[in-house]
Coordinates of N, CA and C in Angstrom, one line a residue:
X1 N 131.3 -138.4 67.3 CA 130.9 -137.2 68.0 C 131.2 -137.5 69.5
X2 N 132.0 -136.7 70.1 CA 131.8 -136.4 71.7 C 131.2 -135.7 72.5
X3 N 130.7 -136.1 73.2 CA 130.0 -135.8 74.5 C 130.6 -135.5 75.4
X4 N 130.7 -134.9 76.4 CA 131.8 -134.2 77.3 C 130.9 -134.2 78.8
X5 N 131.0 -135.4 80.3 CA 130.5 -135.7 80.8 C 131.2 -134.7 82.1
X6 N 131.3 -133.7 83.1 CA 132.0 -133.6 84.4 C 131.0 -133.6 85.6
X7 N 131.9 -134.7 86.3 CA 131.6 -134.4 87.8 C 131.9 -133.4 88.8
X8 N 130.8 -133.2 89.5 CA 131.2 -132.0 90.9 C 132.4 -132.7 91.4
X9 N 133.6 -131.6 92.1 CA 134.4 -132.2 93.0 C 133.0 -132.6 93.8
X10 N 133.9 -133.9 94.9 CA 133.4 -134.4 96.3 C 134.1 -134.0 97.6
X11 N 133.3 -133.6 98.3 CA 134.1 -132.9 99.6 C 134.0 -134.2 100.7
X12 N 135.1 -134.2 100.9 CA 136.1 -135.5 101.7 C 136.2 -134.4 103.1
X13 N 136.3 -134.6 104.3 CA 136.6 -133.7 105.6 C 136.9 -132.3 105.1
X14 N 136.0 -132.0 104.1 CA 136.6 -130.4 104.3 C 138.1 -130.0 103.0
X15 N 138.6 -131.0 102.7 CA 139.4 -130.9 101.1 C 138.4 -131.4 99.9
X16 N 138.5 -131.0 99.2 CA 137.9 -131.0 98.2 C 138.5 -131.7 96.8
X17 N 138.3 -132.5 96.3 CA 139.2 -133.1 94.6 C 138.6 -132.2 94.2
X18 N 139.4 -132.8 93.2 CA 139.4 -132.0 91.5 C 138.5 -133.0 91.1
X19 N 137.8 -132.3 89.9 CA 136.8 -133.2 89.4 C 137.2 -133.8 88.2
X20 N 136.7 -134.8 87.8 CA 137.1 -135.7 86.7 C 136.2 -135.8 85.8
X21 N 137.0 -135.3 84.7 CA 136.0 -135.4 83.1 C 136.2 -136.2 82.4
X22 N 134.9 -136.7 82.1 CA 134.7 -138.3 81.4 C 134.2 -137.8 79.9
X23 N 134.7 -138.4 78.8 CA 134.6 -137.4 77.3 C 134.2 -139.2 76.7
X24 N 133.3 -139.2 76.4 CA 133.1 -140.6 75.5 C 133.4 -140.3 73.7
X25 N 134.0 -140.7 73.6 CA 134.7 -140.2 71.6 C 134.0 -141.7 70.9
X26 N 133.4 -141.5 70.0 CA 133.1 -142.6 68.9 C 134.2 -142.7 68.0
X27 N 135.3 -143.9 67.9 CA 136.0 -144.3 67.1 C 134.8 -144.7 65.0
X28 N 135.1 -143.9 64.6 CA 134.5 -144.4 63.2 C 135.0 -144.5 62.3
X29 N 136.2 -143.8 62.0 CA 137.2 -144.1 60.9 C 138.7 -144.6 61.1
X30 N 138.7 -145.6 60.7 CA 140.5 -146.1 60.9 C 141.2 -146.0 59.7
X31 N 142.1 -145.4 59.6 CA 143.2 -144.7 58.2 C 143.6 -146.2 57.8
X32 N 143.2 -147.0 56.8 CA 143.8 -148.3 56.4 C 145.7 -148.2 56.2
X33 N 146.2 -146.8 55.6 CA 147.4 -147.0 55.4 C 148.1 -146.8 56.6
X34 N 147.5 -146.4 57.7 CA 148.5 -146.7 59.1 C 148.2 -148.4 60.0
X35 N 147.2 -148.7 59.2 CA 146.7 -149.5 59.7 C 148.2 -150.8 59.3
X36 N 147.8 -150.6 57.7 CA 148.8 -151.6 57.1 C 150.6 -151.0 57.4
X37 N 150.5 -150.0 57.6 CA 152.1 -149.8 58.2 C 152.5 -150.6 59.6
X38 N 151.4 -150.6 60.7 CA 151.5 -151.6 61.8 C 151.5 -152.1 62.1
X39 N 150.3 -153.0 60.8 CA 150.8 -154.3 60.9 C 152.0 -154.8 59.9
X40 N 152.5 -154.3 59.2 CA 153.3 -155.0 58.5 C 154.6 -155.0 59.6
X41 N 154.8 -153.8 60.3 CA 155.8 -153.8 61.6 C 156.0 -155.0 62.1
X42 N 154.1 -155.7 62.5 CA 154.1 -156.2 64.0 C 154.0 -157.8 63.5
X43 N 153.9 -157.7 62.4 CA 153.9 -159.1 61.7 C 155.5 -159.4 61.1
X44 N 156.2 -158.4 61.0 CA 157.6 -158.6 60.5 C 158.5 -159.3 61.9
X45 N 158.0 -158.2 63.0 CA 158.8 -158.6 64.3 C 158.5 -159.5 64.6
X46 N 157.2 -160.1 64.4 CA 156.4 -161.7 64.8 C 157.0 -162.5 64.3
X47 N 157.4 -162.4 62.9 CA 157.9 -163.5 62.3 C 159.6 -163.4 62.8
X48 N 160.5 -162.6 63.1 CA 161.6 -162.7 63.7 C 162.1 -163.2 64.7
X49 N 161.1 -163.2 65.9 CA 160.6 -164.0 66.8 C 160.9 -165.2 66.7
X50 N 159.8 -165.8 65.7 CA 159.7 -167.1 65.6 C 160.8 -167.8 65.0
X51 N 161.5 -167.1 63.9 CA 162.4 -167.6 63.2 C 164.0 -167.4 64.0
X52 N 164.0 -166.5 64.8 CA 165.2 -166.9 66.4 C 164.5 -167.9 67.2
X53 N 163.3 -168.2 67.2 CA 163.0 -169.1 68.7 C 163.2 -170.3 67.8
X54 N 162.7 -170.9 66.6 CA 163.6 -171.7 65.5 C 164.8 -172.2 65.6
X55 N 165.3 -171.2 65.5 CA 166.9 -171.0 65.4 C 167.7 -171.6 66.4
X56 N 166.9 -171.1 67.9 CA 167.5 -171.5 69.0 C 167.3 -173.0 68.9
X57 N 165.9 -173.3 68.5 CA 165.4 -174.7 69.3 C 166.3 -175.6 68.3
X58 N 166.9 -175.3 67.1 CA 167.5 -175.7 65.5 C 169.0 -176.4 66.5
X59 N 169.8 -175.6 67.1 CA 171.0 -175.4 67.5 C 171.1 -176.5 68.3
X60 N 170.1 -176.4 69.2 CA 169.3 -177.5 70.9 C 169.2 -178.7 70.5
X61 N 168.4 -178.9 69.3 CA 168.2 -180.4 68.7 C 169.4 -180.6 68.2
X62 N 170.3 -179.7 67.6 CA 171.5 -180.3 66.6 C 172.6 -181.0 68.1
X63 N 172.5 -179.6 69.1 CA 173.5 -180.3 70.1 C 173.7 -181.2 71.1
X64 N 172.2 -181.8 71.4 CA 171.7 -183.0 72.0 C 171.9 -184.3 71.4
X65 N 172.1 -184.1 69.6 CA 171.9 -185.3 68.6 C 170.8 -185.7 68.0
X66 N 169.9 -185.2 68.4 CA 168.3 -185.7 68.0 C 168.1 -185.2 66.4
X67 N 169.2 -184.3 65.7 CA 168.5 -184.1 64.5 C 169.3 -185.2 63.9
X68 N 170.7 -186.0 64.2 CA 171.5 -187.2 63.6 C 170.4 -187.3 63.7
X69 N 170.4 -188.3 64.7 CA 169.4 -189.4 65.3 C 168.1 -189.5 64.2
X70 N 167.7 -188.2 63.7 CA 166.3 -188.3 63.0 C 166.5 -188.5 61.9
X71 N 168.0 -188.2 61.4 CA 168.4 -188.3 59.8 C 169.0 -189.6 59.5
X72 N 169.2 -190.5 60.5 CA 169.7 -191.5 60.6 C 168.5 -192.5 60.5
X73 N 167.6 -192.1 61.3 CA 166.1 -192.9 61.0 C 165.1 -192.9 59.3
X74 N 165.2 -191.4 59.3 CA 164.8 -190.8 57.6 C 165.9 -191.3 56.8
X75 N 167.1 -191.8 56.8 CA 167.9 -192.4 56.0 C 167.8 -193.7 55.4
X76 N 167.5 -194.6 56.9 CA 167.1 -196.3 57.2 C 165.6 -196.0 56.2
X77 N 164.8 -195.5 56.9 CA 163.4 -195.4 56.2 C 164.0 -195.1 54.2
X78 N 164.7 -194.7 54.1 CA 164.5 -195.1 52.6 C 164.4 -193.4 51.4
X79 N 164.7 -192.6 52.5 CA 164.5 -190.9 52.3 C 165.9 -190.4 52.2
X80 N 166.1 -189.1 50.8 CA 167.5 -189.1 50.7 C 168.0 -190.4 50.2
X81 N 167.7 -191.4 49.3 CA 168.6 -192.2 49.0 C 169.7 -192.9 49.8
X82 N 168.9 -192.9 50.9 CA 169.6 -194.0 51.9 C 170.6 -192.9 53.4
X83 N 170.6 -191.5 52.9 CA 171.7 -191.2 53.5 C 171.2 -189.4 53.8
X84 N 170.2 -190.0 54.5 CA 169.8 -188.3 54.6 C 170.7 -187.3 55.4
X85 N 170.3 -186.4 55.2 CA 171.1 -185.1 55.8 C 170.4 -184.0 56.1
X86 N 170.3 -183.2 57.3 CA 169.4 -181.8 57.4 C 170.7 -180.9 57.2
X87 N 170.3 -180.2 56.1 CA 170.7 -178.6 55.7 C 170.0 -177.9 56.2
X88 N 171.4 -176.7 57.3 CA 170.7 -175.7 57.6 C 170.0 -174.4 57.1
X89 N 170.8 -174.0 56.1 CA 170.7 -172.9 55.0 C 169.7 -172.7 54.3
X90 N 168.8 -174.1 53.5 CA 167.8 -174.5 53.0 C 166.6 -174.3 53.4
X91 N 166.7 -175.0 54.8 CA 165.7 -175.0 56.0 C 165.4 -173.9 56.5
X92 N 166.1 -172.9 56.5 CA 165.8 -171.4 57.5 C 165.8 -170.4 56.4
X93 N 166.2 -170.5 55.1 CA 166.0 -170.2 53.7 C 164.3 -170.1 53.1
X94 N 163.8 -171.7 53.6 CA 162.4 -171.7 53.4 C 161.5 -171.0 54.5
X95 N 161.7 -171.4 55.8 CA 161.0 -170.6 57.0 C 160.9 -169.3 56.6
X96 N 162.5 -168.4 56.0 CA 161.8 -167.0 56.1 C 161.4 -166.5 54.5
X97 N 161.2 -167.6 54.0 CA 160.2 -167.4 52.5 C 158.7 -167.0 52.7
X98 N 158.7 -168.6 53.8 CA 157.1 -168.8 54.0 C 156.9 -167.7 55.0
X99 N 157.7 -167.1 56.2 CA 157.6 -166.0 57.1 C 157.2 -164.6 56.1
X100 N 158.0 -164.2 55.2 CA 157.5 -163.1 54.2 C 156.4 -162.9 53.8
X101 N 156.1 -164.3 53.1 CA 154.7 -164.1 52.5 C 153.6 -164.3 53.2
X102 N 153.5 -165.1 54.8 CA 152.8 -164.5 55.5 C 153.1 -163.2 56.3
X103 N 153.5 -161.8 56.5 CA 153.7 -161.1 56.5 C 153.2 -160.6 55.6
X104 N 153.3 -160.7 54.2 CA 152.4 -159.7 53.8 C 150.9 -160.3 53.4
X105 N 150.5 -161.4 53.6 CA 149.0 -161.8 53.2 C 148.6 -161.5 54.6
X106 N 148.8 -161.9 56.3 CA 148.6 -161.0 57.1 C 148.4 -159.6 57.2
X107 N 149.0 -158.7 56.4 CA 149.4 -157.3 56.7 C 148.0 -156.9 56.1
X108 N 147.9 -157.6 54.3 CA 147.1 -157.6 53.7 C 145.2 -157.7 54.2
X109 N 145.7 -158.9 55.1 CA 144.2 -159.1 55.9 C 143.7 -158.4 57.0
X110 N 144.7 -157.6 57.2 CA 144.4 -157.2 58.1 C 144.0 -155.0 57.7
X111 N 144.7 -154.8 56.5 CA 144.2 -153.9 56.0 C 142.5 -153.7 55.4
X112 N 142.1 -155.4 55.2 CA 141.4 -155.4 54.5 C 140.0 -155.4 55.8
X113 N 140.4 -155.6 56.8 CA 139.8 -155.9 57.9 C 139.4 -154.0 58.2
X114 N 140.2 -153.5 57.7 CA 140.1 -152.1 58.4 C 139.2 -151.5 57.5
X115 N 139.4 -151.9 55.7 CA 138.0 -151.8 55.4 C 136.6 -151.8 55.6
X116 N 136.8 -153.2 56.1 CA 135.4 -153.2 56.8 C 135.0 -152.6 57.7
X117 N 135.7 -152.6 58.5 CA 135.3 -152.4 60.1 C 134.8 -150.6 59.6
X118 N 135.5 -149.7 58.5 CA 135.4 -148.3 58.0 C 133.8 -148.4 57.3
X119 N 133.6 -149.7 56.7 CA 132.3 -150.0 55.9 C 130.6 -150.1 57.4
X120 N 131.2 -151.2 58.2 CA 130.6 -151.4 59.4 C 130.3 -150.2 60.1
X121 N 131.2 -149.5 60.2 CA 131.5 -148.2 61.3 C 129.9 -147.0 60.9
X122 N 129.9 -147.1 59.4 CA 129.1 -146.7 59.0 C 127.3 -146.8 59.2
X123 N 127.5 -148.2 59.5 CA 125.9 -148.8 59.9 C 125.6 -148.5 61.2
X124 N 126.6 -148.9 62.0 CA 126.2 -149.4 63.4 C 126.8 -147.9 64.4
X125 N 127.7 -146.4 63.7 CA 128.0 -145.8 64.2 C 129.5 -145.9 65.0
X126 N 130.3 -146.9 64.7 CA 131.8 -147.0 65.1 C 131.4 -147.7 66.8
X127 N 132.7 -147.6 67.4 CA 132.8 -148.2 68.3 C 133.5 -146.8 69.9
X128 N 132.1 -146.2 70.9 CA 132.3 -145.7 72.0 C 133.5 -145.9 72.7
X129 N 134.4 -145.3 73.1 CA 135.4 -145.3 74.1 C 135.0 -144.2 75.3
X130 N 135.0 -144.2 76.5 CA 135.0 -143.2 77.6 C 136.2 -142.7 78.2
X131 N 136.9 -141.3 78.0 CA 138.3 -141.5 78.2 C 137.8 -140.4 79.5
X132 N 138.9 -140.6 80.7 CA 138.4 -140.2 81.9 C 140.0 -139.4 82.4
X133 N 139.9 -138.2 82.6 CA 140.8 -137.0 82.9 C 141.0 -137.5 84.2
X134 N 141.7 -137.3 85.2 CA 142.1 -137.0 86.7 C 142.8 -136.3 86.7
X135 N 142.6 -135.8 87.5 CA 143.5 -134.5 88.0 C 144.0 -134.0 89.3

């Protein structure tokens, strides 16, 4: 329900403002299927992110030597049968496996969050915003 608050203009030397209407709106239902459209967006782009900032840091380690160097230590240690090797294909093959399925158990939790909050909204009356006009 809204309430619809206005102030008198205030007279400043003789000009006068416009007055400003303050409308407070109770948020109490959130549409779970926009909800899960947004986040599935915002968790898809999240995970793209991560899996280029990966990518870059992937490239950085390969061209400094530090991933030899680590495959050379994981080889001595007795991993890989003496002669390890990092594959890249594999490696960024699994990142955006594990990226998908959290994308959708996220999307998921967070739909399920909207549930509630629609179940909550109920008890406690949703959540007041004050939205303020200028003019």
């Amino acid at each position: 329900m809204a309430t619809v608050e206005t102030r008198e203009p205030q007279q400043r030397g003789g000009a006068s403002r416009p007055a400003q209407r303050r409308i407070r709106v109770s948020i109490r239902k959130v549409n779970p299927w926009s909800v899960l459209k947004l986040s599935l967006l915002f968790y898809f782009c999240l995970m793209l992110v991560i899996i280029f900032g990966l990518g870059i840091l992937y490239m950085l380690l390969e061209a400094i030597g530090v991933l030899d160097s680590l495959a050379e230590l994981l080889g001595t240690l007795g991993f890989g049968g003496g002669a390890f090797e990092f594959q890249t294909l594999p490696i960024f093959r699994s990142v955006f496996l594990i990226g998908i399925i959290t994308v959708i158990v996220g999307s998921a939790f967070t739909m399920f969050l909207a549930f509630l909050y629609n179940l909550l909204s109920d008890l406690v009356g949703g959540v007041e915003v004050t939205l303020v006009e200028r003019r």
